[in-house]
CSV table of C-alpha atoms in Angstrom, one decimal:
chain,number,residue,atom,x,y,z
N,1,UNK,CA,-5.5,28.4,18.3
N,2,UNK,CA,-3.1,27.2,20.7
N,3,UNK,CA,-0.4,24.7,19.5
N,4,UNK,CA,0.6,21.3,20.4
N,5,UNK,CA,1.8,20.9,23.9
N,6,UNK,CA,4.3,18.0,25.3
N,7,UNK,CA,5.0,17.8,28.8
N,8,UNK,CA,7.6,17.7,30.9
N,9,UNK,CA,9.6,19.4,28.2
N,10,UNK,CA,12.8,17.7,29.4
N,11,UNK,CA,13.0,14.4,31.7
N,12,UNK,CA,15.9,12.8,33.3
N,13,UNK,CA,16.0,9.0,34.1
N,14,UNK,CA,18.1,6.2,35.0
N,15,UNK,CA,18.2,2.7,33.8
N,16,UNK,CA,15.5,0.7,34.3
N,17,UNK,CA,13.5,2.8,35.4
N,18,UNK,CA,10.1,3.5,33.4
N,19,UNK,CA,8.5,7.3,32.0
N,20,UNK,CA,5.3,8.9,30.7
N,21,UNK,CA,5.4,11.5,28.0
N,22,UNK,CA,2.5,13.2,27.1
N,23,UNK,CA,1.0,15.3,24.5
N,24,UNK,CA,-2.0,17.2,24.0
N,25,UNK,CA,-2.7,18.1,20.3
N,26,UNK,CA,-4.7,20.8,18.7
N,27,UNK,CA,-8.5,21.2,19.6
N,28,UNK,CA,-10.4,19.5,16.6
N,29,UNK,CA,-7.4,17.0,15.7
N,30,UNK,CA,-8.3,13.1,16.2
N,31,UNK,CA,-4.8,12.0,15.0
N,32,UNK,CA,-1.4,12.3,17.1
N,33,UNK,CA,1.6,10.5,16.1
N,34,UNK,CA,5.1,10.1,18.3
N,35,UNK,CA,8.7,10.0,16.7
N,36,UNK,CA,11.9,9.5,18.2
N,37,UNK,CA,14.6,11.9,17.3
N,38,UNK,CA,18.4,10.7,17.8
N,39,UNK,CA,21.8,11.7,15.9
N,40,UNK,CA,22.5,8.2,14.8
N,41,UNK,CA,19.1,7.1,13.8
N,42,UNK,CA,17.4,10.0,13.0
N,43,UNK,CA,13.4,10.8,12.6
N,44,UNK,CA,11.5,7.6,13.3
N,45,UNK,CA,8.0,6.9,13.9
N,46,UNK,CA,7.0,4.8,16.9
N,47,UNK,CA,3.0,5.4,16.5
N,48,UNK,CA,-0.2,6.9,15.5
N,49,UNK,CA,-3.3,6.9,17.3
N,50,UNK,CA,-6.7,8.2,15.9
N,51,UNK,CA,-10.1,8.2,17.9
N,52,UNK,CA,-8.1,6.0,20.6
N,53,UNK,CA,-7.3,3.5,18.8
N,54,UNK,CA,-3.7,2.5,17.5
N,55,UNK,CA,-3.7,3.0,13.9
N,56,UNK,CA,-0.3,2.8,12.5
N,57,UNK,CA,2.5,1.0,14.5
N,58,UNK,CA,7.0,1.5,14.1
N,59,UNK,CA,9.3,-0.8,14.8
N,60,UNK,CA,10.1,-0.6,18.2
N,61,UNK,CA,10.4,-2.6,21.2
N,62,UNK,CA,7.0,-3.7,23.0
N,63,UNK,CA,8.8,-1.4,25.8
N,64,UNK,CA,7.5,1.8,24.0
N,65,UNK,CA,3.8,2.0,24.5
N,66,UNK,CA,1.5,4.4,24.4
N,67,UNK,CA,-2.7,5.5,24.2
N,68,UNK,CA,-5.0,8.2,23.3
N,69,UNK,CA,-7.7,9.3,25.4
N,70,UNK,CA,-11.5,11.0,24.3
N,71,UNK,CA,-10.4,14.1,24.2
N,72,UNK,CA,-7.3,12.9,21.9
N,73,UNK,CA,-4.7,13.7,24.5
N,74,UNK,CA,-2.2,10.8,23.9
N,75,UNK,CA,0.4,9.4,26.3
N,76,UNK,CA,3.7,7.6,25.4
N,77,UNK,CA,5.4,4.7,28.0
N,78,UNK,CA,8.8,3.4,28.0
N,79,UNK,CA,9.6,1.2,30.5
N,80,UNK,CA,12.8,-0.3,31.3
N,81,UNK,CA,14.7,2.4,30.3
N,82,UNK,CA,17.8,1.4,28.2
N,83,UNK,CA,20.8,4.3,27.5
N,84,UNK,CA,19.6,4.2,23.9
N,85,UNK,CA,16.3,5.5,25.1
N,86,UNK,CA,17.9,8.8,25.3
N,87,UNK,CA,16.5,11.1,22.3
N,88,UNK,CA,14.0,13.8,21.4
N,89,UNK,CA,10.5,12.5,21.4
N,90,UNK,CA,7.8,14.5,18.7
N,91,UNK,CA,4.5,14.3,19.1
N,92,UNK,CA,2.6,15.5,15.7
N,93,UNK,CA,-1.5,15.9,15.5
N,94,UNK,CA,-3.8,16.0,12.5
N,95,UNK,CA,-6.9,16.0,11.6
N,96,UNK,CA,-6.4,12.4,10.7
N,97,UNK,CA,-6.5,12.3,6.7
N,98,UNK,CA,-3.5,11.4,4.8
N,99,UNK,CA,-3.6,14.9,3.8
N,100,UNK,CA,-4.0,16.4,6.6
N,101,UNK,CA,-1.0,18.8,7.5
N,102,UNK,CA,1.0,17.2,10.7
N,103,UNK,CA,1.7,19.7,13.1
N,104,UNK,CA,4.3,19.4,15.5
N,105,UNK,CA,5.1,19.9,19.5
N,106,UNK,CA,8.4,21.3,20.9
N,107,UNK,CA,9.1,17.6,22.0
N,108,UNK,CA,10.4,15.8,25.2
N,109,UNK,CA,14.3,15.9,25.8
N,110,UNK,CA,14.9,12.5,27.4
N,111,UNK,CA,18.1,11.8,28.9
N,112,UNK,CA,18.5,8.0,30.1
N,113,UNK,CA,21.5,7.9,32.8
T,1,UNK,CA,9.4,-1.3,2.7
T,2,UNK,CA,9.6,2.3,2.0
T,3,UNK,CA,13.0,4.4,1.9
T,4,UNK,CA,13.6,8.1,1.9
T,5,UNK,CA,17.6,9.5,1.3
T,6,UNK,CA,18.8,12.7,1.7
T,7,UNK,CA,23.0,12.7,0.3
T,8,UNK,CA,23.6,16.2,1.4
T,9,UNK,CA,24.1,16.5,5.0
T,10,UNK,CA,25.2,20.0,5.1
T,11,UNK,CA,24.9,22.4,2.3
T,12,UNK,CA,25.4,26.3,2.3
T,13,UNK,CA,24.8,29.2,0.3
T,14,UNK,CA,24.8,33.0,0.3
T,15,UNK,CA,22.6,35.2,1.6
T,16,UNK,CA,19.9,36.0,-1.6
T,17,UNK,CA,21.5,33.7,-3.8
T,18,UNK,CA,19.0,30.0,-4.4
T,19,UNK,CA,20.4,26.5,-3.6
T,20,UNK,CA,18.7,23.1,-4.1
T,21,UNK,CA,18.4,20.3,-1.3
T,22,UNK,CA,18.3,16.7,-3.0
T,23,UNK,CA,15.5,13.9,-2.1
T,24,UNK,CA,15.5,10.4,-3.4
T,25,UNK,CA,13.1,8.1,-2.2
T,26,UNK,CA,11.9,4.0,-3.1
T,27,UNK,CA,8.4,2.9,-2.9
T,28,UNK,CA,6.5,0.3,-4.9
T,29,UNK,CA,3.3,2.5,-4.0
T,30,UNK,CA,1.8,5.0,-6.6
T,31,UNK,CA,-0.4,6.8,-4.3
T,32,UNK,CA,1.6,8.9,-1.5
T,33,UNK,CA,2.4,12.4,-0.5
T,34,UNK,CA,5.9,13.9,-0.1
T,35,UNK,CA,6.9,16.4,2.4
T,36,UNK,CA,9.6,19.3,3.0
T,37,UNK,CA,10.0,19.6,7.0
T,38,UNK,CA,12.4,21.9,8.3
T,39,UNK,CA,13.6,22.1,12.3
T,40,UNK,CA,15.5,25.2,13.1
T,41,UNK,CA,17.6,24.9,16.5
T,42,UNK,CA,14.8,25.2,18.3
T,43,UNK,CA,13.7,22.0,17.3
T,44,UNK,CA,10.4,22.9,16.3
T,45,UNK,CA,9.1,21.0,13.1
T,46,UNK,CA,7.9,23.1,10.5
T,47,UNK,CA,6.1,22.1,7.4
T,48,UNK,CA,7.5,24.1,4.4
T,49,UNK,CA,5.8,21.9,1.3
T,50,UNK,CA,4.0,19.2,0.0
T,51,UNK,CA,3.4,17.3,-2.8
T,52,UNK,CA,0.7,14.7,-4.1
T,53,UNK,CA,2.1,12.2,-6.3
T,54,UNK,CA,-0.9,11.9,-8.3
T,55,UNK,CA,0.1,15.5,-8.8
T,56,UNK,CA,2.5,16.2,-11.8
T,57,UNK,CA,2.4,20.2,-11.0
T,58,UNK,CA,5.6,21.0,-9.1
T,59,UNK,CA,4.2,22.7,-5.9
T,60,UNK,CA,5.8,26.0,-4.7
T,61,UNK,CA,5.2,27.7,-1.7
T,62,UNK,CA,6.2,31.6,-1.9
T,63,UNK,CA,9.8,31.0,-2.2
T,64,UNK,CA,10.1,27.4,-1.8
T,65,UNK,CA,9.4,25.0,-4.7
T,66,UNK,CA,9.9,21.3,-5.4
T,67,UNK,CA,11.0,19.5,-8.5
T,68,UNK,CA,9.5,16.4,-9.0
T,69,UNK,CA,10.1,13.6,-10.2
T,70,UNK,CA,8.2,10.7,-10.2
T,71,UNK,CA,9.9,8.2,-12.6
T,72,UNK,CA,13.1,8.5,-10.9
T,73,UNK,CA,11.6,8.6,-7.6
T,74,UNK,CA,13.3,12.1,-7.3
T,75,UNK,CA,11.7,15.5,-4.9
T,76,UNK,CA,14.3,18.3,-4.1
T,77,UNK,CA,13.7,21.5,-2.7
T,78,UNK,CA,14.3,25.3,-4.5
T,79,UNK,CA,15.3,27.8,-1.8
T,80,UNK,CA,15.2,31.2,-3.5
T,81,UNK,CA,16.5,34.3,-2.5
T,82,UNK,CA,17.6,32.4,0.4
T,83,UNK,CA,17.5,34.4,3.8
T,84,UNK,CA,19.1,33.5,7.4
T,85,UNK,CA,16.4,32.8,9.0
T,86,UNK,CA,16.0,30.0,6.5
T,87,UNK,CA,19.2,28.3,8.0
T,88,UNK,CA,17.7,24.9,9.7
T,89,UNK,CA,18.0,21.1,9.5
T,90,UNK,CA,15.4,20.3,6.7
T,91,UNK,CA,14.1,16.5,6.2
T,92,UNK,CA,12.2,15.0,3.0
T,93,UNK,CA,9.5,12.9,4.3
T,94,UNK,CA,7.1,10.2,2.8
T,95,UNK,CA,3.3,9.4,3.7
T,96,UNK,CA,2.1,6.4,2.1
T,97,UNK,CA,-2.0,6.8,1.2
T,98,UNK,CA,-2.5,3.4,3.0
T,99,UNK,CA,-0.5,4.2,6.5
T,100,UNK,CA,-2.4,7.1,8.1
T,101,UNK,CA,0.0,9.5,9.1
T,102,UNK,CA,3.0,7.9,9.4
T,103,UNK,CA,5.9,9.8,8.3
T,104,UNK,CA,9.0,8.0,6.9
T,105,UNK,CA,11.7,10.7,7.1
T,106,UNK,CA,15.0,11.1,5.5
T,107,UNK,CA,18.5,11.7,7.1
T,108,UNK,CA,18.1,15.4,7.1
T,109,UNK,CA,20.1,18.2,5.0
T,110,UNK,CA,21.6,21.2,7.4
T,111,UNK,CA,21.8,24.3,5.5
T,112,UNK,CA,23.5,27.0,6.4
T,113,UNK,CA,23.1,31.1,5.3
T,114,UNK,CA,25.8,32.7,4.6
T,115,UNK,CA,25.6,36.9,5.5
């Protein structure tokens, strides 16, 4: 069973300007969260969709944004990139029970310039 | 709101010997699940254990094993016989019952593995 994928595996921006992650999550899993990785703030989670719909939401700016389409391939938005936007961005899928083991993608190296 | 601390940024230990990562975490919840994660360099999250709180069994995982405890809102992690490919940044992580999967993770431990 293939893994969870996140494209472009690394990304390069300047300020201001907007980008897309994206993240396609194991076949049979409904559930994909995002996190944000940095040294000084660590793991955080910006959110979880389920079945296309935003279940769980992190305190982030109304920059970050994201959505999950029928076949549970999700997409994350930030626009107006700020040089605190730079970080590692994980995308984790599920089956979508609490229980459910989160299984993780390599992640997006964004670098804000 | 729910809080996860790790005190222990780095830790080390030899090569087969066991060492013990430390977890504290608040929540006025009683029903959640507690998570080991580790990310070697390659930055790939790995799940190493879990336990339900309802749970009192410590779970273990081959080598790995958790003590915890609930009443003082305490979870470490056992590494025994330690080997070097064990040598990763590990995070404790809470799931509330009530929040889907959101993880609430702590500030991470690096361990190191000494030949």
């Amino acid at each position: 069973k293939a893994g969870v994928t996140q494209t472009p595996r690394y990304l390069i921006k300047t300020r201001g300007q907007q980008v897309t992650l994206s993240c396609s999550p194991i076949s049979g899993h409904r559930s994909v969260s995002w996190y944000q990785q940095t040294p000084g703030q660590g793991l955080q989670f910006l959110f979880e969709y389920f079945s296309e719909t935003q279940r769980n939401k992190g305190n982030f700016p109304g920059r970050f944004s994201g959505r999950q389409f029928s076949n549970s391939r999700s997409e994350m938005n930030v626009s107006t990139l700020e040089l605190g936007d730079s970080a590692l961005y994980l995308c984790a899928s599920s089956l979508g029970g609490v229980w459910n083991e989160q299984f993780f993608g390599p992640g997006t190296r964004l670098t804000v310039l | 709101a729910q809080t996860v601390t790790q005190s222990q940024p780095e830790m080390s230990v030899q090569e087969a010997e066991t060492v013990t990562l430390s977890c504290t975490y608040d929540t006025s919840e009683s029903d959640y699940y507690l998570f080991w994660y580790k990310q070697p360099p390659s930055r790939q999250m790995i799940l190493v254990i879990r336990q339900e709180a309802y749970k009192q069994q410590n779970a273990t995982e081959n080598r790995f094993s958790v003590n915890f405890q609930k009443a003082a809102k305490s979870f470490s992690l056992k590494i025994s016989d330690s080997q070097l490919g064990d040598a990763a940044m590990y995070f404790c992580a809470y799931r509330s019952a009530n929040q889907g999967g959101k993880l609430i993770f702590g500030q991470g431990t690096e361990l190191s593995v000494k030949p």
